[in-house]
């Protein structure tokens, strides 16, 4: 036995459940924006942390809290990009050894990519210009 005592359930006698639910939601006004809280500054960058923080755990938007200095994220990216990122992370873990946490490899890869903003922006602009040039060339001539 775990030693935990069972807590009694709430006393709902005389309570109309619909009234309780209605009192929690005000359909007339939108919810106010939450007050921003100051960001936590970890002592070491999160992408270099090998072990999760032993103490402070903050609650995130998900069902599990994020350790200090960490954030779970979901990105909508092409399958090609996702597979390339997976292969690169696998290669880093292979080179550095199984003691390297996957989040360290993924964080380092994302930071390296973020450091290439100008190169990436130029390439995307070049691709967009080529696409627009091809679309322009495909337009029928304007009759005079």
Short mmCIF file of C-alpha atoms in Angstrom, two decimals:
data_model
loop_
_atom_site.label_atom_id
_atom_site.label_comp_id
_atom_site.label_asym_id
_atom_site.label_seq_id
_atom_site.Cartn_x
_atom_site.Cartn_y
_atom_site.Cartn_z
CA UNK A 1 0.00 0.00 0.00
CA UNK A 2 1.31 3.46 -0.86
CA UNK A 3 0.29 5.11 2.39
CA UNK A 4 -1.89 7.69 0.67
CA UNK A 5 -5.21 8.50 2.24
CA UNK A 6 -8.25 8.68 0.02
CA UNK A 7 -9.78 12.15 0.03
CA UNK A 8 -13.55 12.42 0.24
CA UNK A 9 -15.37 13.53 -2.89
CA UNK A 10 -16.93 17.01 -3.09
CA UNK A 11 -20.35 17.58 -1.53
CA UNK A 12 -22.63 18.31 -4.49
CA UNK A 13 -25.92 18.03 -2.63
CA UNK A 14 -28.35 20.72 -3.76
CA UNK A 15 -26.12 21.72 -6.65
CA UNK A 16 -27.54 22.14 -10.16
CA UNK A 17 -24.72 20.99 -12.47
CA UNK A 18 -25.87 23.15 -15.39
CA UNK A 19 -25.67 26.25 -13.19
CA UNK A 20 -22.14 25.31 -12.19
CA UNK A 21 -21.09 24.88 -15.81
CA UNK A 22 -22.76 28.13 -16.89
CA UNK A 23 -21.00 30.01 -14.10
CA UNK A 24 -17.63 28.92 -15.46
CA UNK A 25 -18.22 30.21 -18.97
CA UNK A 26 -19.34 33.71 -19.87
CA UNK A 27 -20.54 33.54 -23.46
CA UNK A 28 -20.96 37.30 -23.73
CA UNK A 29 -17.31 38.36 -23.39
CA UNK A 30 -14.16 36.73 -24.79
CA UNK A 31 -11.62 35.51 -22.25
CA UNK A 32 -8.97 38.04 -21.27
CA UNK A 33 -5.39 37.50 -22.36
CA UNK A 34 -3.32 35.96 -19.58
CA UNK A 35 -0.77 38.20 -17.92
CA UNK A 36 2.67 37.29 -19.25
CA UNK A 37 5.09 35.92 -16.71
CA UNK A 38 8.82 36.67 -16.81
CA UNK A 39 10.82 34.06 -18.69
CA UNK A 40 13.10 31.74 -16.77
CA UNK A 41 16.76 32.10 -17.62
CA UNK A 42 18.54 28.75 -17.12
CA UNK A 43 22.14 28.72 -15.93
CA UNK A 44 23.15 26.71 -19.02
CA UNK A 45 21.50 26.77 -22.45
CA UNK A 46 18.79 24.11 -22.68
CA UNK A 47 20.33 22.54 -25.78
CA UNK A 48 23.46 21.65 -23.79
CA UNK A 49 21.73 20.17 -20.76
CA UNK A 50 22.41 16.46 -20.52
CA UNK A 51 20.16 15.81 -17.54
CA UNK A 52 16.71 17.22 -16.92
CA UNK A 53 16.49 19.68 -14.09
CA UNK A 54 16.19 17.91 -10.74
CA UNK A 55 14.10 20.60 -9.11
CA UNK A 56 12.04 23.32 -10.69
CA UNK A 57 9.35 22.07 -12.97
CA UNK A 58 6.99 24.56 -14.54
CA UNK A 59 3.60 23.71 -15.88
CA UNK A 60 3.24 24.07 -19.63
CA UNK A 61 0.24 24.02 -21.92
CA UNK A 62 0.44 20.24 -22.35
CA UNK A 63 -0.46 17.48 -19.99
CA UNK A 64 3.08 17.05 -18.70
CA UNK A 65 5.15 19.86 -17.20
CA UNK A 66 8.34 20.96 -18.98
CA UNK A 67 11.64 20.91 -17.08
CA UNK A 68 13.28 24.30 -16.51
CA UNK A 69 14.88 25.65 -19.66
CA UNK A 70 13.02 23.21 -21.89
CA UNK A 71 9.95 23.50 -24.09
CA UNK A 72 8.03 20.87 -26.00
CA UNK A 73 7.20 22.00 -29.51
CA UNK A 74 5.36 20.66 -32.49
CA UNK A 75 6.25 21.90 -35.97
CA UNK A 76 4.30 21.54 -39.20
CA UNK A 77 7.07 20.85 -41.74
CA UNK A 78 7.57 18.86 -44.91
CA UNK A 79 8.16 15.14 -44.64
CA UNK A 80 11.55 15.65 -46.33
CA UNK A 81 12.62 18.17 -43.67
CA UNK A 82 11.39 15.97 -40.80
CA UNK A 83 13.24 12.94 -42.15
CA UNK A 84 16.43 14.96 -42.70
CA UNK A 85 16.25 16.28 -39.13
CA UNK A 86 15.73 12.75 -37.79
CA UNK A 87 18.69 11.39 -39.78
CA UNK A 88 20.92 14.25 -38.63
CA UNK A 89 19.97 13.73 -34.97
CA UNK A 90 20.57 9.98 -35.30
CA UNK A 91 24.01 10.68 -36.81
CA UNK A 92 24.97 13.05 -33.97
CA UNK A 93 23.93 10.49 -31.34
CA UNK A 94 25.87 7.82 -33.25
CA UNK A 95 29.02 9.98 -33.41
CA UNK A 96 28.86 11.20 -29.80
CA UNK A 97 27.62 7.95 -28.28
CA UNK A 98 24.44 6.64 -26.73
CA UNK A 99 24.96 8.84 -23.65
CA UNK A 100 23.99 11.87 -25.75
CA UNK A 101 20.33 12.76 -25.20
CA UNK A 102 18.33 13.16 -28.38
CA UNK A 103 17.04 16.58 -27.27
CA UNK A 104 20.63 17.85 -27.17
CA UNK A 105 21.22 16.76 -30.78
CA UNK A 106 17.88 18.18 -32.00
CA UNK A 107 18.41 21.49 -30.17
CA UNK A 108 21.90 21.90 -31.61
CA UNK A 109 20.64 21.19 -35.14
CA UNK A 110 17.81 23.71 -34.81
CA UNK A 111 20.16 26.36 -33.44
CA UNK A 112 22.62 25.72 -36.27
CA UNK A 113 19.82 26.17 -38.79
CA UNK A 114 18.57 29.30 -37.06
CA UNK A 115 22.08 30.72 -37.40
CA UNK A 116 21.74 30.48 -41.19
CA UNK A 117 18.82 32.91 -41.52
CA UNK A 118 20.36 35.08 -44.24
CA UNK A 119 21.45 32.13 -46.39
CA UNK A 120 18.05 30.45 -46.06
CA UNK A 121 16.14 33.68 -46.76
CA UNK A 122 18.22 34.30 -49.91
CA UNK A 123 17.62 30.77 -51.17
CA UNK A 124 13.88 30.98 -50.53
CA UNK A 125 13.75 34.38 -52.28
CA UNK A 126 15.65 32.91 -55.26
CA UNK A 127 13.23 29.98 -55.45
CA UNK A 128 10.24 32.31 -55.22
CA UNK A 129 11.63 34.58 -57.97
CA UNK A 130 12.17 31.57 -60.24
CA UNK A 131 8.62 30.37 -59.56
CA UNK A 132 7.13 33.78 -60.32
CA UNK A 133 9.24 34.12 -63.48
CA UNK A 134 7.97 30.74 -64.70
CA UNK A 135 4.36 31.70 -63.94
CA UNK A 136 4.79 35.02 -65.73
CA UNK A 137 6.27 33.29 -68.78
CA UNK A 138 3.32 30.88 -68.87
CA UNK A 139 0.73 33.68 -69.06
CA UNK A 140 -0.87 34.20 -72.44
CA UNK A 141 0.17 37.41 -74.24
CA UNK A 142 -2.02 40.43 -73.64
CA UNK A 143 -3.86 41.37 -76.85
CA UNK A 144 -3.26 44.88 -78.04
#
